[in-house]
XYZ file of N, CA and C in Angstrom:
570
model
N 29.946 19.648 -35.078
C 31.284 19.698 -34.521
C 32.241 20.185 -35.623
N 33.020 21.231 -35.318
C 33.942 21.747 -36.330
C 35.328 21.115 -36.160
N 36.244 21.508 -37.042
C 37.581 20.916 -37.083
C 38.346 21.127 -35.775
N 38.267 22.341 -35.189
C 38.978 22.631 -33.939
C 38.524 21.713 -32.812
N 37.235 21.502 -32.720
C 36.717 20.641 -31.659
C 37.140 19.201 -31.848
N 37.324 18.778 -33.089
C 37.731 17.393 -33.344
C 39.212 17.186 -33.050
N 40.055 18.170 -33.350
C 41.498 17.998 -33.185
C 41.988 18.316 -31.789
N 41.206 19.017 -30.987
C 41.650 19.369 -29.636
C 42.001 18.143 -28.802
N 41.164 17.103 -28.737
C 41.541 15.931 -27.945
C 42.804 15.255 -28.481
N 42.991 15.260 -29.786
C 44.178 14.661 -30.374
C 45.434 15.403 -29.931
N 45.419 16.734 -30.034
C 46.574 17.522 -29.612
C 46.838 17.362 -28.125
N 45.770 17.305 -27.353
C 45.941 17.141 -25.915
C 46.595 15.804 -25.602
N 46.175 14.752 -26.282
C 46.758 13.438 -26.006
C 48.217 13.386 -26.447
N 48.551 14.041 -27.568
C 49.954 14.085 -28.012
C 50.801 14.844 -27.003
N 50.298 15.998 -26.566
C 51.046 16.778 -25.584
C 51.198 16.016 -24.277
N 50.147 15.342 -23.833
C 50.206 14.582 -22.578
C 51.263 13.489 -22.663
N 51.344 12.795 -23.793
C 52.352 11.747 -23.974
C 53.760 12.348 -23.974
N 53.928 13.468 -24.687
C 55.230 14.132 -24.733
C 55.664 14.541 -23.333
N 54.741 15.163 -22.584
C 55.058 15.611 -21.238
C 55.409 14.439 -20.338
N 54.702 13.349 -20.477
C 54.975 12.168 -19.660
C 56.386 11.654 -19.903
N 56.763 11.575 -21.167
C 58.090 11.064 -21.513
C 59.192 12.014 -21.060
N 59.049 13.298 -21.374
C 60.113 14.248 -21.094
C 60.195 14.644 -19.626
N 59.115 14.796 -18.967
C 59.156 15.190 -17.558
C 59.654 14.049 -16.686
N 59.381 12.823 -17.069
C 59.898 11.707 -16.278
C 61.411 11.644 -16.392
N 61.944 12.033 -17.535
C 63.399 12.045 -17.700
C 64.048 13.094 -16.804
N 63.339 14.168 -16.535
C 63.896 15.221 -15.690
C 63.780 14.858 -14.215
N 62.661 14.281 -13.824
C 62.427 14.041 -12.406
C 63.021 12.744 -11.904
N 63.179 11.759 -12.760
C 63.747 10.488 -12.332
C 65.234 10.482 -12.612
N 65.956 9.646 -11.858
C 67.373 9.471 -12.153
C 67.495 8.501 -13.310
N 68.145 8.949 -14.367
C 68.367 8.089 -15.521
C 69.851 7.729 -15.560
N 70.149 6.522 -15.869
C 71.525 6.073 -15.961
C 71.995 6.181 -17.400
N 73.199 6.665 -17.565
C 73.782 6.776 -18.887
C 74.629 5.541 -19.126
N 74.287 4.700 -20.098
C 75.039 3.474 -20.290
C 76.509 3.732 -20.596
N 76.786 4.646 -21.456
C 78.173 4.981 -21.775
C 78.173 6.379 -22.339
N 77.512 7.265 -21.647
C 77.280 8.602 -22.176
C 78.322 9.604 -21.756
N 77.918 10.853 -21.811
C 78.790 11.990 -21.577
C 79.394 11.993 -20.177
N 78.687 11.470 -19.194
C 79.164 11.529 -17.817
C 79.856 10.257 -17.384
N 80.062 9.336 -18.278
C 80.708 8.084 -17.926
C 79.664 7.029 -17.635
N 80.091 5.777 -17.487
C 79.142 4.702 -17.313
C 78.367 4.821 -16.008
N 77.040 4.905 -16.135
C 76.165 4.877 -14.978
C 76.244 6.067 -14.052
N 76.765 7.207 -14.482
C 76.942 8.327 -13.573
C 76.010 9.494 -13.851
N 75.208 9.436 -14.885
C 74.399 10.588 -15.255
C 73.120 10.650 -14.446
N 72.870 11.797 -13.905
C 71.596 12.084 -13.277
C 70.981 13.174 -14.133
N 69.891 12.873 -14.783
C 69.332 13.804 -15.761
C 68.971 15.123 -15.106
N 68.517 15.117 -13.863
C 68.225 16.383 -13.201
C 69.509 17.181 -13.006
N 70.655 16.509 -12.880
C 71.932 17.195 -12.795
C 72.319 17.833 -14.106
N 71.960 17.201 -15.214
C 72.261 17.755 -16.527
C 71.544 19.076 -16.707
N 70.291 19.133 -16.237
C 69.517 20.352 -16.376
C 69.882 21.380 -15.316
N 70.856 21.085 -14.499
C 71.279 22.007 -13.456
C 72.172 23.109 -13.964
N 72.534 23.108 -15.215
C 73.338 24.179 -15.783
C 74.771 23.763 -15.990
N 75.585 24.742 -16.311
C 76.961 24.514 -16.701
C 77.797 23.909 -15.584
N 77.511 24.253 -14.344
C 78.275 23.723 -13.223
C 78.187 22.220 -13.124
N 77.034 21.665 -13.451
C 76.851 20.224 -13.397
C 77.747 19.537 -14.408
N 77.931 20.136 -15.549
C 78.787 19.556 -16.573
C 80.246 19.681 -16.157
N 80.624 20.795 -15.585
C 82.008 21.024 -15.208
C 82.474 20.106 -14.093
N 81.552 19.678 -13.233
C 81.941 18.863 -12.091
C 82.651 17.596 -12.533
N 82.199 16.959 -13.599
C 82.836 15.723 -14.023
C 84.094 15.968 -14.830
N 84.297 17.166 -15.309
C 85.443 17.454 -16.143
C 86.667 17.887 -15.354
N 86.566 17.984 -14.057
C 87.705 18.455 -13.284
C 88.906 17.531 -13.445
N 88.675 16.263 -13.790
C 89.787 15.349 -13.991
C 90.589 15.698 -15.237
N 89.966 16.386 -16.188
C 90.670 16.756 -17.418
C 91.699 17.839 -17.140
N 91.303 18.861 -16.420
C 92.161 20.026 -16.263
C 92.859 20.083 -14.910
N 92.573 19.172 -14.027
C 93.181 19.201 -12.711
C 92.376 20.052 -11.748
N 92.769 20.042 -10.492
C 92.036 20.787 -9.481
C 92.258 22.280 -9.675
N 91.193 23.027 -9.570
C 91.272 24.472 -9.707
C 91.798 25.045 -8.404
N 92.853 25.820 -8.461
C 93.568 26.303 -7.292
C 92.741 27.284 -6.459
N 91.946 28.114 -7.089
C 91.232 29.176 -6.385
C 89.753 28.843 -6.182
N 89.416 27.581 -5.962
C 88.005 27.213 -5.859
C 87.518 27.255 -4.420
N 86.237 27.508 -4.293
C 85.582 27.471 -2.995
C 85.957 28.628 -2.088
N 85.538 28.500 -0.852
C 85.797 29.545 0.143
C 87.292 29.673 0.416
N 87.998 28.557 0.372
C 89.447 28.607 0.589
C 90.141 29.427 -0.494
N 89.635 29.327 -1.714
C 90.194 30.121 -2.806
C 89.975 31.606 -2.598
N 88.787 31.966 -2.120
C 88.495 33.375 -1.834
C 89.405 33.877 -0.722
N 89.589 33.073 0.306
C 90.486 33.465 1.402
C 91.918 33.639 0.897
N 92.321 32.747 0.000
C 93.673 32.837 -0.565
C 93.840 34.140 -1.350
N 92.823 34.509 -2.121
C 92.886 35.751 -2.892
C 92.929 36.954 -1.958
N 92.127 36.940 -0.905
C 92.095 38.063 0.040
C 93.440 38.264 0.733
N 94.124 37.174 1.023
C 95.433 37.270 1.693
C 96.516 37.794 0.761
N 96.288 37.657 -0.535
C 97.362 37.955 -1.469
C 98.140 36.676 -1.693
N 99.107 36.741 -2.537
C 99.813 35.501 -2.842
C 101.270 35.714 -3.136
N 101.847 34.677 -3.633
C 103.273 34.680 -3.966
C 103.448 35.051 -5.440
N 104.605 35.580 -5.742
C 104.910 35.976 -7.116
C 104.983 34.772 -8.044
N 105.150 33.593 -7.483
C 105.199 32.394 -8.324
C 103.865 32.172 -9.055
N 102.774 32.739 -8.531
C 101.474 32.653 -9.214
C 101.542 33.349 -10.575
N 102.295 34.444 -10.656
C 102.442 35.164 -11.918
C 103.200 34.315 -12.939
N 104.264 33.669 -12.462
C 105.041 32.821 -13.363
C 104.248 31.576 -13.779
N 103.410 31.078 -12.877
C 102.556 29.937 -13.230
C 101.557 30.337 -14.315
N 101.002 31.534 -14.193
C 100.070 32.033 -15.208
C 100.792 32.228 -16.544
N 102.009 32.766 -16.477
C 102.807 32.978 -17.685
C 103.066 31.641 -18.390
N 103.395 30.621 -17.625
C 103.635 29.295 -18.209
C 102.341 28.668 -18.717
N 101.248 28.875 -17.995
C 99.964 28.309 -18.388
C 99.523 28.835 -19.751
N 99.659 30.131 -19.970
C 99.259 30.744 -21.236
C 100.371 30.722 -22.281
N 101.603 30.391 -21.857
C 102.760 30.400 -22.742
C 102.925 31.777 -23.381
N 103.081 32.791 -22.515
C 103.193 34.182 -22.959
C 104.465 34.792 -22.383
N 104.855 35.938 -22.924
C 106.028 36.633 -22.403
C 105.599 37.665 -21.350
N 106.585 38.334 -20.751
C 106.302 39.294 -19.679
C 105.465 40.481 -20.147
N 105.644 40.908 -21.400
C 104.880 42.047 -21.912
C 103.383 41.734 -21.933
N 103.035 40.575 -22.435
C 101.625 40.173 -22.488
C 101.084 39.959 -21.076
N 101.904 39.375 -20.199
C 101.497 39.177 -18.805
C 101.172 40.510 -18.138
N 102.014 41.502 -18.365
C 101.760 42.838 -17.803
C 100.462 43.426 -18.344
N 100.208 43.229 -19.628
C 98.971 43.730 -20.226
C 97.758 43.042 -19.612
N 97.815 41.725 -19.466
C 96.690 40.983 -18.899
C 96.410 41.376 -17.450
N 97.462 41.646 -16.692
C 97.295 41.985 -15.278
C 97.127 43.484 -15.058
N 97.277 44.263 -16.113
C 97.158 45.718 -16.041
C 98.176 46.311 -15.058
N 99.417 45.851 -15.211
C 100.519 46.389 -14.401
C 101.662 46.759 -15.333
N 102.548 47.605 -14.852
C 103.700 47.998 -15.665
C 104.792 46.930 -15.554
N 105.722 46.920 -16.517
C 106.832 45.961 -16.429
C 107.666 46.156 -15.158
N 107.809 47.398 -14.727
C 108.563 47.658 -13.498
C 107.848 47.070 -12.279
N 106.518 47.154 -12.260
C 105.756 46.558 -11.162
C 105.922 45.046 -11.152
N 105.960 44.442 -12.328
C 106.168 42.995 -12.410
C 107.521 42.613 -11.818
N 108.546 43.388 -12.167
C 109.883 43.136 -11.604
C 109.852 43.285 -10.089
N 109.182 44.339 -9.613
C 109.085 44.579 -8.174
C 108.343 43.434 -7.469
N 107.279 42.934 -8.077
C 106.534 41.814 -7.480
C 107.418 40.584 -7.373
N 108.224 40.356 -8.385
C 109.118 39.187 -8.342
C 110.205 39.363 -7.294
N 110.694 40.584 -7.137
C 111.720 40.841 -6.112
C 111.152 40.674 -4.713
N 109.948 41.229 -4.492
C 109.293 41.119 -3.182
C 108.796 39.706 -2.915
N 108.429 39.016 -3.974
C 107.886 37.668 -3.825
C 106.405 37.643 -3.470
N 105.736 38.803 -3.542
C 104.315 38.853 -3.186
C 103.493 39.491 -4.301
N 102.200 39.173 -4.287
C 101.237 39.734 -5.236
C 100.069 40.245 -4.414
N 99.563 41.439 -4.757
C 98.449 41.981 -3.970
C 97.120 41.326 -4.349
N 96.091 41.676 -3.608
C 94.772 41.068 -3.763
C 94.187 41.265 -5.161
N 94.248 42.467 -5.688
C 93.670 42.758 -7.008
C 94.377 41.963 -8.107
N 95.689 41.883 -8.027
C 96.443 41.140 -9.035
C 96.164 39.638 -8.944
N 96.076 39.134 -7.719
C 95.800 37.712 -7.543
C 94.374 37.377 -7.988
N 93.455 38.303 -7.786
C 92.092 38.097 -8.262
C 92.073 37.999 -9.792
N 92.840 38.842 -10.458
C 92.922 38.779 -11.926
C 93.584 37.472 -12.358
N 94.604 37.038 -11.642
C 95.254 35.754 -11.938
C 94.236 34.622 -11.830
N 93.422 34.645 -10.774
C 92.405 33.610 -10.581
C 91.401 33.616 -11.722
N 90.989 34.791 -12.148
C 90.028 34.900 -13.252
C 90.635 34.376 -14.549
N 91.886 34.681 -14.790
C 92.549 34.200 -16.004
C 92.748 32.685 -15.960
N 92.937 32.133 -14.768
C 92.990 30.672 -14.632
C 91.644 30.062 -15.028
N 90.552 30.720 -14.638
C 89.216 30.236 -15.008
C 89.030 30.216 -16.522
N 89.498 31.264 -17.179
C 89.373 31.319 -18.637
C 90.141 30.164 -19.270
N 91.350 29.936 -18.803
C 92.142 28.838 -19.370
C 91.496 27.495 -19.051
N 90.964 27.335 -17.852
C 90.286 26.087 -17.499
C 89.108 25.837 -18.443
N 88.336 26.885 -18.708
C 87.196 26.754 -19.615
C 87.661 26.408 -21.030
N 88.729 27.061 -21.482
C 89.247 26.796 -22.833
C 89.779 25.367 -22.945
N 90.467 24.894 -21.917
C 90.989 23.524 -21.929
C 89.828 22.530 -21.939
N 88.792 22.804 -21.177
C 87.624 21.928 -21.174
C 86.929 21.931 -22.527
N 86.908 23.080 -23.199
C 86.315 23.166 -24.531
C 87.029 22.225 -25.489
N 88.344 22.135 -25.362
C 89.139 21.276 -26.233
C 89.436 19.926 -25.589
N 88.570 19.516 -24.667
C 88.597 18.195 -24.048
C 89.954 17.834 -23.454
N 90.548 18.783 -22.764
C 91.783 18.516 -22.030
C 93.058 18.828 -22.775
N 92.977 19.247 -24.016
C 94.178 19.549 -24.801
C 94.584 21.004 -24.566
N 95.554 21.194 -23.690
C 96.000 22.535 -23.307
C 96.646 23.281 -24.470
N 97.361 22.562 -25.325
C 98.005 23.222 -26.471
C 96.980 23.766 -27.458
N 95.925 23.006 -27.705
C 94.864 23.504 -28.591
C 94.195 24.730 -27.981
N 93.999 24.705 -26.673
C 93.375 25.847 -25.991
C 94.252 27.088 -26.129
N 95.548 26.919 -25.946
C 96.473 28.057 -26.089
C 96.438 28.611 -27.512
N 96.472 27.710 -28.486
C 96.443 28.170 -29.884
C 95.145 28.900 -30.186
N 94.020 28.378 -29.693
C 92.733 29.021 -29.936
C 92.700 30.416 -29.322
N 93.246 30.570 -28.125
C 93.251 31.872 -27.458
C 94.104 32.900 -28.198
N 95.064 32.430 -28.994
C 95.986 33.344 -29.673
C 95.653 33.564 -31.150
N 94.543 32.974 -31.613
C 94.137 33.149 -33.005
C 92.882 34.007 -33.095
N 92.753 34.790 -34.185
C 91.531 35.596 -34.360
C 90.293 34.699 -34.467
N 89.221 35.166 -33.828
C 87.962 34.421 -33.811
C 86.877 35.297 -34.425
N 86.155 34.743 -35.365
C 85.130 35.507 -36.068
C 84.060 36.043 -35.119
N 83.699 35.250 -34.127
C 82.654 35.664 -33.185
C 83.083 36.856 -32.335
N 84.373 37.096 -32.242
C 84.902 38.238 -31.485
C 85.387 39.327 -32.436
N 84.743 39.417 -33.583
C 85.076 40.397 -34.610
C 86.535 40.285 -35.048
N 86.975 39.050 -35.230
C 88.312 38.711 -35.718
C 89.427 39.196 -34.786
N 89.140 39.230 -33.511
C 90.172 39.535 -32.522
C 90.577 38.248 -31.821
N 91.813 38.210 -31.349
C 92.272 37.055 -30.579
C 91.654 37.116 -29.186
N 91.159 35.993 -28.686
C 90.584 36.005 -27.342
C 91.543 36.536 -26.275
N 92.824 36.213 -26.396
C 93.781 36.662 -25.385
C 93.908 38.187 -25.363
N 93.651 38.834 -26.492
C 93.726 40.299 -26.546
C 92.579 40.958 -25.801
N 91.517 40.222 -25.535
C 90.367 40.775 -24.822
C 90.419 40.507 -23.321
N 91.394 39.742 -22.880
C 91.441 39.338 -21.475
C 92.015 40.398 -20.542
N 92.269 41.601 -21.042
C 92.809 42.655 -20.189
C 91.709 43.448 -19.477
N 90.438 43.184 -19.819
C 89.325 43.847 -19.140
C 88.317 42.801 -18.674
N 87.522 43.166 -17.671
C 86.488 42.248 -17.170
C 85.445 41.981 -18.247
N 85.081 43.011 -19.012
C 84.100 42.828 -20.080
C 84.624 41.852 -21.135
N 85.890 41.974 -21.481
C 86.492 41.056 -22.446
C 86.551 39.637 -21.927
N 86.858 39.486 -20.649
C 86.889 38.158 -20.035
C 85.502 37.524 -20.100
N 84.468 38.310 -19.790
C 83.099 37.790 -19.876
C 82.753 37.378 -21.302
N 83.168 38.184 -22.279
C 82.895 37.850 -23.683
C 83.537 36.523 -24.072
N 84.796 36.342 -23.693
C 85.519 35.120 -24.053
C 84.895 33.913 -23.345
N 84.582 34.054 -22.059
C 83.966 32.936 -21.328
C 82.580 32.615 -21.869
N 81.831 33.638 -22.250
C 80.509 33.396 -22.848
C 80.653 32.652 -24.171
N 81.626 33.064 -24.981
C 81.846 32.397 -26.260
C 82.231 30.936 -26.044
N 83.095 30.675 -25.079
C 83.488 29.296 -24.782
C 82.258 28.481 -24.391
N 81.409 29.064 -23.560
C 80.187 28.373 -23.162
C 79.279 28.097 -24.350
N 79.184 29.056 -25.263
C 78.361 28.864 -26.459
C 78.929 27.759 -27.331
N 80.244 27.750 -27.481
C 80.876 26.716 -28.307
C 80.719 25.331 -27.677
N 80.810 25.270 -26.344
C 80.625 23.981 -25.655
C 79.240 23.416 -25.916
N 78.262 24.288 -25.989
C 76.885 23.836 -26.146
C 76.397 23.903 -27.592
N 77.282 24.257 -28.512
C 76.930 24.266 -29.924
C 76.011 25.407 -30.329
N 76.003 26.484 -29.551
C 75.114 27.590 -29.838
C 75.666 28.462 -30.942
N 76.961 28.733 -30.919
C 77.571 29.613 -31.912
C 78.436 28.778 -32.836
N 78.234 28.911 -34.129
C 79.044 28.137 -35.080
C 79.958 29.038 -35.859
């Protein structure tokens, strides 16, 4: 009997024990005594369900998301009120010039939207997406909106020393910023 034949049963038994311990944690409901999800609320299979499972419990930090679910999609399709633009401006604490850049509209169009009191579908869709970015940033900083705003306005090494808010004028930039937030939440990027 050679070395491989002797160690095979040992490795198999170690792996079997590991699998028993770890797979039971995934398939059974485990209670968190005072963990990340609050007392007694953690379902380990929910943890492995991805980012959405984590966000579900954090909605109390940032408040209800205005454009969520099918109702949110219907709201975007109908278009909205110009007050959504001012709400976004207040949320990010930005001036009209930056707001126009983020929405990809001219300053005159912004004035016209405020006079009419309406926002078209494409603009409201961008507003909804920018709300998502801010929601993610606020969740990253555990509910501190001011820290999230400051982070969005400071250069970040992972974004080649650009401010995250400067990248939010394109869909690709929005994806980059949201991906970075997700990485930071999970400790992937340092």
